[in-house]
Coordinates of C-alpha atoms in Angstrom, one line a residue:
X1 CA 0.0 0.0 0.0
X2 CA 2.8 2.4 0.8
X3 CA 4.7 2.0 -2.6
X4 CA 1.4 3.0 -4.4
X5 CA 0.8 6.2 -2.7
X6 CA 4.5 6.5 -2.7
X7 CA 3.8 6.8 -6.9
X8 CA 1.0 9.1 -6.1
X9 CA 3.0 11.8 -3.7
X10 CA 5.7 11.8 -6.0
X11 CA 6.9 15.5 -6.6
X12 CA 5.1 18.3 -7.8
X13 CA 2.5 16.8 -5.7
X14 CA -1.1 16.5 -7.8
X15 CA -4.3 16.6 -5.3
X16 CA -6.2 14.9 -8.5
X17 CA -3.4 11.7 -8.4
X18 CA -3.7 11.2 -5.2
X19 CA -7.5 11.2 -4.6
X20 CA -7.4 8.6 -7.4
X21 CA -4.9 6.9 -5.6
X22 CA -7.0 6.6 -2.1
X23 CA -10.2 5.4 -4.5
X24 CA -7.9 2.6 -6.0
X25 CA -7.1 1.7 -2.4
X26 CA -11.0 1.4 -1.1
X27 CA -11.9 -0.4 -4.0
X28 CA -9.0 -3.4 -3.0
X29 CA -11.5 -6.2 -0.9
X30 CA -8.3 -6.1 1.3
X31 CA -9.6 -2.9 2.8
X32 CA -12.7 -2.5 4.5
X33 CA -12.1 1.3 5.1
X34 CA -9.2 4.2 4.4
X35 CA -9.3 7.8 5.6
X36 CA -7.0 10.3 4.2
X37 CA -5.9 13.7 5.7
X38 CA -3.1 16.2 3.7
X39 CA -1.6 18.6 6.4
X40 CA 1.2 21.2 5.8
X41 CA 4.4 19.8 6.9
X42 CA 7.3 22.0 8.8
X43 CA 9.1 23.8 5.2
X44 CA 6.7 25.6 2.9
X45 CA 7.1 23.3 0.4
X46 CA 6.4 20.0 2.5
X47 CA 3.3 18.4 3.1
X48 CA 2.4 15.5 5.5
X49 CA 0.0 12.6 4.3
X50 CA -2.0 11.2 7.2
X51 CA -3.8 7.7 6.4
X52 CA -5.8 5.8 8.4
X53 CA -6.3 2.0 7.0
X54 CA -9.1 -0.8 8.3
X55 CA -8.4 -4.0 7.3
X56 CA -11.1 -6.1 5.8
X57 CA -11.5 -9.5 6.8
X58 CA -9.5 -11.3 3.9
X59 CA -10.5 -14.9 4.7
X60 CA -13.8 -16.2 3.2
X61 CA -15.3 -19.7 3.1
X62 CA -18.9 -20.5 0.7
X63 CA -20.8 -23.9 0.3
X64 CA -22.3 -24.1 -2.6
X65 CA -25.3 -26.3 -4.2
X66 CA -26.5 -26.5 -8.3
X67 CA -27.3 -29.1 -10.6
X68 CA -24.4 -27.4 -13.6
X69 CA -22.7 -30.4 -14.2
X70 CA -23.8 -32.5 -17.8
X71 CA -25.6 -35.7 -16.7
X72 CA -24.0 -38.2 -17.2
X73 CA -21.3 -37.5 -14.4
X74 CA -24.5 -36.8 -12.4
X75 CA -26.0 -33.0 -12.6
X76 CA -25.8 -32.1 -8.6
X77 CA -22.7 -30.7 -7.3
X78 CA -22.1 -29.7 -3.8
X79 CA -18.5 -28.2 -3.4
X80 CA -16.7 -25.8 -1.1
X81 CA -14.1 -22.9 -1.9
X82 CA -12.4 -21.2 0.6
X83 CA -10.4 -18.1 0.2
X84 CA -7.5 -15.8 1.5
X85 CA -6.8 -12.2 -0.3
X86 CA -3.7 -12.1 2.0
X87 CA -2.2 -15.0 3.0
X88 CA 1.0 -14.3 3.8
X89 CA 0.7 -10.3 4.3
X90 CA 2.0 -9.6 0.8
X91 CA -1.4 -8.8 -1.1
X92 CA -1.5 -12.1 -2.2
X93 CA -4.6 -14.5 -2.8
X94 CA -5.3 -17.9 -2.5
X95 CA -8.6 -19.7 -3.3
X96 CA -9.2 -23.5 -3.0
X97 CA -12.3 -25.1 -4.4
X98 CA -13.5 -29.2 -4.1
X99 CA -16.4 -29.9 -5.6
X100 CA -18.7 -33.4 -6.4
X101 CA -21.0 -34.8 -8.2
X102 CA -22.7 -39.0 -8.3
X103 CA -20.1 -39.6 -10.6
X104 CA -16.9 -36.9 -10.6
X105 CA -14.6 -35.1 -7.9
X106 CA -13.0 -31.6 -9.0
X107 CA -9.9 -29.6 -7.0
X108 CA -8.8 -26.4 -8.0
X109 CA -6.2 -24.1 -6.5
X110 CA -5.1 -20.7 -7.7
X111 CA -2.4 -18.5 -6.4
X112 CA -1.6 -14.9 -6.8
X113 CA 0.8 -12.5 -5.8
X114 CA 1.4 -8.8 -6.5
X115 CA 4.9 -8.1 -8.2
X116 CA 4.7 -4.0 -8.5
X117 CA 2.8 -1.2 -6.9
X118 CA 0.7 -1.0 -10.2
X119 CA -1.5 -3.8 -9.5
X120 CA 0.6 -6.2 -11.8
X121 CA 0.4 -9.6 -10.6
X122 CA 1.8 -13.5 -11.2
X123 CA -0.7 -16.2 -10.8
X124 CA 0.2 -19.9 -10.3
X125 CA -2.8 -22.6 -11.0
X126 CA -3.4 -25.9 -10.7
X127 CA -6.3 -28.7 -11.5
X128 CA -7.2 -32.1 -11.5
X129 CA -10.4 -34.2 -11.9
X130 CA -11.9 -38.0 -12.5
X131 CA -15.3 -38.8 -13.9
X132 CA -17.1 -41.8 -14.0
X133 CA -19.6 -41.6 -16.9
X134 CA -23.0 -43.2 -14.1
X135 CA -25.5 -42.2 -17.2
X136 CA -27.1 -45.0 -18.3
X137 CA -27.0 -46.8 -20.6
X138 CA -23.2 -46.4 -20.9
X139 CA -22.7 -46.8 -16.8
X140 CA -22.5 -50.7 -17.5
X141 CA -19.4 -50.0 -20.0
X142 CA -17.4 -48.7 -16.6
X143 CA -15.9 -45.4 -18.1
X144 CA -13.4 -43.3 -16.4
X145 CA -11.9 -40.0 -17.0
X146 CA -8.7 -38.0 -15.6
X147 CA -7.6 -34.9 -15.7
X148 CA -5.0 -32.8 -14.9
X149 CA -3.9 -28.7 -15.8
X150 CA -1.6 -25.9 -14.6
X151 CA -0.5 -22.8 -15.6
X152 CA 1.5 -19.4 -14.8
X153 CA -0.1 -16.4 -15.7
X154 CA 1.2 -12.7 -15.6
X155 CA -0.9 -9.6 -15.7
X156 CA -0.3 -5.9 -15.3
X157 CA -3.0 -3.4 -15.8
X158 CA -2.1 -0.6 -18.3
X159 CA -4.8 2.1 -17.5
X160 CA -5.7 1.8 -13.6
X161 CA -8.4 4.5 -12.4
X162 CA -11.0 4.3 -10.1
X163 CA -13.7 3.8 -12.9
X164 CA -11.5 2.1 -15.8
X165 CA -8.9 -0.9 -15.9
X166 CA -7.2 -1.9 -18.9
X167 CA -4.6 -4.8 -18.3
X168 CA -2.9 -7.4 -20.6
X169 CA -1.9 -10.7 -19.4
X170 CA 0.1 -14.2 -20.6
X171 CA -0.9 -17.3 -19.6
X172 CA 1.4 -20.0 -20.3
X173 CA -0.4 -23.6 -19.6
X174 CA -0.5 -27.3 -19.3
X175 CA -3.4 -29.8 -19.7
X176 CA -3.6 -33.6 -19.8
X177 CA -6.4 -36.1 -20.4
X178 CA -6.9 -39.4 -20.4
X179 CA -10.1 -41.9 -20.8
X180 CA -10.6 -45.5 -19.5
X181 CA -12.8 -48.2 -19.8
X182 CA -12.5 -50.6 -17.2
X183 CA -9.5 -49.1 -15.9
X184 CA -8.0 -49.8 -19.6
X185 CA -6.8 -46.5 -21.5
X186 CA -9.0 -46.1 -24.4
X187 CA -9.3 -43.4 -27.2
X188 CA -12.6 -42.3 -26.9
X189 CA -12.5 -38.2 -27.6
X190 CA -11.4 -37.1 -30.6
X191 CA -8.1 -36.9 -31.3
X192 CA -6.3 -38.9 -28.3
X193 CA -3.5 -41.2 -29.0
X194 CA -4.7 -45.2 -28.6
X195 CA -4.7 -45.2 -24.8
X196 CA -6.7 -42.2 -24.6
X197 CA -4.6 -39.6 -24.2
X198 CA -4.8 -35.7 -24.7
X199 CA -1.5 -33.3 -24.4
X200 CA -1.9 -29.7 -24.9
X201 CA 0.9 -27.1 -24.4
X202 CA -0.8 -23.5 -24.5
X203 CA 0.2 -19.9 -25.1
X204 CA -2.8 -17.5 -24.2
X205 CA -2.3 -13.3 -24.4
X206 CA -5.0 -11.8 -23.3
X207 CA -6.6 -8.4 -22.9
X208 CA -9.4 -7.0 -20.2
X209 CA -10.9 -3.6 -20.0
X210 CA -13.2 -2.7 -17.3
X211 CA -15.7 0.4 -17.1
X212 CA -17.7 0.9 -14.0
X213 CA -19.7 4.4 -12.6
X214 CA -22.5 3.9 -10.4
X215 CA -25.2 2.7 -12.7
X216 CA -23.5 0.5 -14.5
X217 CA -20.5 -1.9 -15.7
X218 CA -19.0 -2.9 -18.5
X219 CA -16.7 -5.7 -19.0
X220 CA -14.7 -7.3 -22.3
X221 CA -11.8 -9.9 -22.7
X222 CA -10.6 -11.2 -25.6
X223 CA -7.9 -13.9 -25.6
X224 CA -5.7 -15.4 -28.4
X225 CA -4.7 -18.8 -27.8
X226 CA -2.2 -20.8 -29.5
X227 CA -1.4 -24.6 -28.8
X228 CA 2.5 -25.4 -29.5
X229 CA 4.3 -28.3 -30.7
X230 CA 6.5 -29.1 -27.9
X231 CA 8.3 -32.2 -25.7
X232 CA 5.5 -34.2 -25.8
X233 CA 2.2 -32.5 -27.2
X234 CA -0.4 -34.5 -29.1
X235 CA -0.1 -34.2 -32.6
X236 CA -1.8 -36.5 -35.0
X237 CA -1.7 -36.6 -39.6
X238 CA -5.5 -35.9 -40.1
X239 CA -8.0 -34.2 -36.9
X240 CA -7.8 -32.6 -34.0
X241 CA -4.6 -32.2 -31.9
X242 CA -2.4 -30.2 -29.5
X243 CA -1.5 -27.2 -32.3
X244 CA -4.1 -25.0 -32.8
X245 CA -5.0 -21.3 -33.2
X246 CA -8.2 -19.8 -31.1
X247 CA -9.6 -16.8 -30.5
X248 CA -12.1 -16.2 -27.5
X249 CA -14.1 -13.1 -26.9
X250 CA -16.4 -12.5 -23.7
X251 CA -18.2 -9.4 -22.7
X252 CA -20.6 -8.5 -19.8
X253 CA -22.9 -5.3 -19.6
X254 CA -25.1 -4.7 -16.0
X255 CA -27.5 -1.7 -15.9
X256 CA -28.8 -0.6 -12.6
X257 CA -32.4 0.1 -13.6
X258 CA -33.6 1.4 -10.2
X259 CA -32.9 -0.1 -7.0
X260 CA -32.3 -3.8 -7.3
X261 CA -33.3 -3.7 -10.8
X262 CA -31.2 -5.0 -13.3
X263 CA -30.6 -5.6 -16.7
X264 CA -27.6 -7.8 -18.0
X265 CA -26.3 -8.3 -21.3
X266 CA -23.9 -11.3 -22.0
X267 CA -21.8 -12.4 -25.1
X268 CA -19.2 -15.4 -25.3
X269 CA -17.3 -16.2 -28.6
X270 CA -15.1 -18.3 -30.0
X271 CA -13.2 -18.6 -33.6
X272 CA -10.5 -21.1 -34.7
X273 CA -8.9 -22.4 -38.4
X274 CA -8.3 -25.6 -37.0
X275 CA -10.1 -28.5 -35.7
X276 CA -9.9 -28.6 -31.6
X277 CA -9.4 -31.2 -28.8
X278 CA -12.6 -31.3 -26.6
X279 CA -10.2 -29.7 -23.8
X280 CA -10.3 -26.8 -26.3
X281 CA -14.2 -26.3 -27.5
X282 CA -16.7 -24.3 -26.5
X283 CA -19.5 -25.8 -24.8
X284 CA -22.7 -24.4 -25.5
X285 CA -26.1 -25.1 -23.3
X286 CA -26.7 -25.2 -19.6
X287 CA -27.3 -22.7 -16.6
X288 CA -24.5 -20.5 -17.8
X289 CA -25.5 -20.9 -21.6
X290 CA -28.6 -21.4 -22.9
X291 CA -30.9 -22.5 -20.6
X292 CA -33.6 -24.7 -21.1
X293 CA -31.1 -27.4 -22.5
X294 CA -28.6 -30.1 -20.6
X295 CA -25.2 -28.8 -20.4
X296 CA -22.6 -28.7 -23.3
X297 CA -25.5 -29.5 -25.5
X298 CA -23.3 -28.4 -28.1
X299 CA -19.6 -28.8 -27.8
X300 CA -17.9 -27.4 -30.6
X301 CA -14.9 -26.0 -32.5
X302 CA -16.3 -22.5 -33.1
X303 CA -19.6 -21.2 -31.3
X304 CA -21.6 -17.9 -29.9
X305 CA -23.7 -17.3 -27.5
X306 CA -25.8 -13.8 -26.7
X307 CA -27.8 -13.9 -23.2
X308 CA -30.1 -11.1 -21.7
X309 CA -31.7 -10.7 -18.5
X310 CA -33.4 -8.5 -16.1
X311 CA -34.1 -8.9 -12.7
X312 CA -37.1 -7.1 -10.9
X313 CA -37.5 -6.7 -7.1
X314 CA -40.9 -8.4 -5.7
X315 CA -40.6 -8.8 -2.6
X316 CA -37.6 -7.2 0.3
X317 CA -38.0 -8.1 3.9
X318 CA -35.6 -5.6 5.4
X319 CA -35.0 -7.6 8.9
X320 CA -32.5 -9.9 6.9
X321 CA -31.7 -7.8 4.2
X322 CA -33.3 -9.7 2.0
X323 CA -34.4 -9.1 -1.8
X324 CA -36.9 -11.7 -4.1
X325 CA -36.4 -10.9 -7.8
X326 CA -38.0 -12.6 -10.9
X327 CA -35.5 -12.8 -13.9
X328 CA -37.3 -13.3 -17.2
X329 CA -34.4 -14.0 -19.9
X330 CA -33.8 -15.5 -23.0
X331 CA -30.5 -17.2 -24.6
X332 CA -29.5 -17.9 -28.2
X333 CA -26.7 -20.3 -28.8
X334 CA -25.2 -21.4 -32.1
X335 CA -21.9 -23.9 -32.8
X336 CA -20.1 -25.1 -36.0
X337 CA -17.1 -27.4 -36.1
X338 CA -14.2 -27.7 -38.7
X339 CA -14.4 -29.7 -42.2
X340 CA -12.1 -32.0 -40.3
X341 CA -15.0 -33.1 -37.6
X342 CA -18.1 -35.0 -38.0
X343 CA -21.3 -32.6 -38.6
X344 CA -23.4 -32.3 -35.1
X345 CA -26.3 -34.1 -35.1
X346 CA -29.6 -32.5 -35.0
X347 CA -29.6 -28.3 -34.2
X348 CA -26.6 -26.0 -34.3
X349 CA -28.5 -23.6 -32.9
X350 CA -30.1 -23.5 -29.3
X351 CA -33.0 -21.0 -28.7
X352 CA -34.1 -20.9 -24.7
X353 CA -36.6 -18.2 -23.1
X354 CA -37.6 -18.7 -19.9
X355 CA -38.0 -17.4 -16.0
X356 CA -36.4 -17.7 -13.1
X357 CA -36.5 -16.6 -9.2
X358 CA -33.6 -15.4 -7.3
X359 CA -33.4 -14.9 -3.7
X360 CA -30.2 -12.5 -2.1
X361 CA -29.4 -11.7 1.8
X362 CA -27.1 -9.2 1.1
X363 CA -23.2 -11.2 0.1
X364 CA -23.9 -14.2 2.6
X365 CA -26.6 -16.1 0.8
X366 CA -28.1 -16.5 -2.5
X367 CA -30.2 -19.1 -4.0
X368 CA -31.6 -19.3 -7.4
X369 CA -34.4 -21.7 -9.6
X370 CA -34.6 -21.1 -13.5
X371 CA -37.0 -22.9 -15.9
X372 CA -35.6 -22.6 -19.4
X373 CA -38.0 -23.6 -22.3
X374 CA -36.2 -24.2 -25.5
X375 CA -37.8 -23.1 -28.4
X376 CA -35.8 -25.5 -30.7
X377 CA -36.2 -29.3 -30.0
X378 CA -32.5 -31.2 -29.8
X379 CA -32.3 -35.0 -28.9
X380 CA -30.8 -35.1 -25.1
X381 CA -33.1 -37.1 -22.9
X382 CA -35.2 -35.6 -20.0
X383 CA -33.8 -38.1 -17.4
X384 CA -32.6 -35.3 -14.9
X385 CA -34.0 -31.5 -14.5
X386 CA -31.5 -30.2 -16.6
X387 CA -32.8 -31.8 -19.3
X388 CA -36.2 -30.7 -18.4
X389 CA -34.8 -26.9 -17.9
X390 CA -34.5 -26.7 -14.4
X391 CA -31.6 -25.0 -13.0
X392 CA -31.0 -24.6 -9.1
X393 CA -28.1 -23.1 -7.3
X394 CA -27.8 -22.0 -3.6
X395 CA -24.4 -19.8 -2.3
X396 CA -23.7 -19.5 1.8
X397 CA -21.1 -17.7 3.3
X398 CA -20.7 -17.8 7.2
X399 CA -18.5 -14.8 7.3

């Protein structure tokens, strides 16, 4: 904290840099409040910066409770993620996250820690995963599935100011797969060697802009990805493979209607030349897509999807804090692979309008139903409320 207003008291000293400054500071989660005064100092061309800093309670824990895994791995995952902003004293992060469903087990750690007083940052990550596919009527075939990524990341904001963020970033990655049946490596996704396996070396430069004022937000990242052909990547004659070239674009508009009213706006591309591993598609359909179909409906090598929502306040009960809005949306979804890949079957397009309920006691607990009705008919089964188009998720923090 003192090397940034170290930059913002640097001489001639500029009243505007260093308000912008103290802003930056209240808007870090690390800091619940901060409370400035300037007074003249003992020469006539001194000055003495007073600041008064409350720490925020950095460590969080959530359970959490939806049914946004794809069936046949079982829909209903319960999971816990528990959090640190600042472990070690140093401004940096660390979030943990286990989560289950019937048929799957997921950890996920991520590390972060601040390397200059502009916000830049290094990030260290690491997952793994195994499935069982319990769907039937493939749950008598006994198929497995591991997984296993990591990755270093380094990102440094550009334009930093209280209501904007620019920032670019590198991600350099790992990811591995592998499929079994009957504990036997088997080639079962597209392009895996003969025992299953999937090797993917990645490159990913990425670019985030940020623009917030008080009634609303708007958020973009675009990311170019590139899979290289090194030590031991998958690389095949004809299909899919580690070596690729992607593009990925994601934007996020919120608009504070009136209090608790909301409208949000959500886009989520993807573009590639080349034929793409399924670690590498975009999966299309579910509670974060479009709803009113099972999750990944579509899993492809290029695909959009457009989403927009509002939210409307119906009932508070002020005692708890506590806000019941309806959220009428509707979701369009659409997914094309490569000459190299078979055609999808059925629709490449997935149309979903629908309503949903969302409960909110201020950031400790949430919980959420939709029903999605899709308004183009795919074959996926209606075994489990996904496939029926009802989505569920609940959020509790103690702290």
């Amino acid at each position: 904290m003192l090397q940034r207003l170290e930059i913002a008291t640097q001489r001639p000293l500029n009243r505007s840099r260093l308000l912008e400054a103290l802003q930056l500071l209240q808007l870090d989660p690390r800091i619940a409040s901060i409370r400035a005064e300037l007074q003249p100092g003992v020469r006539a061309e001194a000055s003495i910066l007073e600041v008064q800093v409350k720490e925020a309670d950095t460590f969080n824990a959530e359970a959490f409770f939806d049914n946004e895994r794809s069936p046949s791995v079982g829909s209903f995952r319960r999971g816990v993620t528990l959090t640190d902003l600042n472990l070690a004293g140093l401004g940096d992060a660390i979030k943990f996250s286990y989560a289950n469903t019937n048929g799957s087990h997921a950890y996920d750690l991520e590390y972060t820690i601040p390397f200059n007083p502009r916000n830049g940052t290094v990030g260290l990550t690491a997952s793994y995963s195994d499935t069982s596919v319990i769907a039937p009527p493939f749950d008598r075939i006994d198929i497995e599935g591991k997984s296993f990524s990591g990755g270093l990341t380094i990102r440094q904001p550009i334009i930093l100011r209280p209501s904007e963020e620019f920032a670019l970033g590198l991600t350099a990655d790992y990811q591995q797969s592998q499929t079994f049946i009957q504990d036997k490596g088997f080639a079962l996704a597209l392009g895996s060697d003969e025992r299953g396996r999937t090797r993917i070396y990645g490159l990913r430069f990425f670019q985030d802009y940020v623009r917030r004022n008080p009634r609303d937000v708007f958020a973009v990242r675009s990311q170019f990805g590139v899979g290289l052909d090194v030590l031991n990547a998958t690389t095949n004659d004809a299909g899919p493979d580690g070596r690729f070239f992607a593009w990925r674009g994601q934007t996020q508009y919120v608009r504070l209607l009136a209090p608790d009213t909301l409208f949000i706006f959500r886009t989520d591309a993807q573009l590639t030349p080349n034929p793409l591993v399924s670690l590498e598609q975009i999966g299309i359909g579910g509670a974060r897509s479009v709803r009113g179909y099972r999750q990944d409906t579509l899993l492809t090598d290029n695909g959009i999807f457009v989403s927009a929502e509002a939210r409307f306040p119906i009932l508070r009960v002020r005692k708890v804090g506590g806000v019941l809005q309806v959220t009428p949306f509707v979701d369009f979804g659409y997914g094309w692979n490569n000459n190299e890949l078979p055609e999808i079957q059925d629709s490449n397009t997935l149309v979903g309008i629908g309503l949903g309920l969302l409960w909110q006691m201020g950031d400790n607990f949430s919980a959420r139903i939709d029903y999605g009705i899709p308004l183009i008919d795919v074959d996926s089964g209606d075994r489990t409320l996904p496939e029926k188009g009802v989505y569920f998720s609940l959020r509790y923090s103690p702290f």
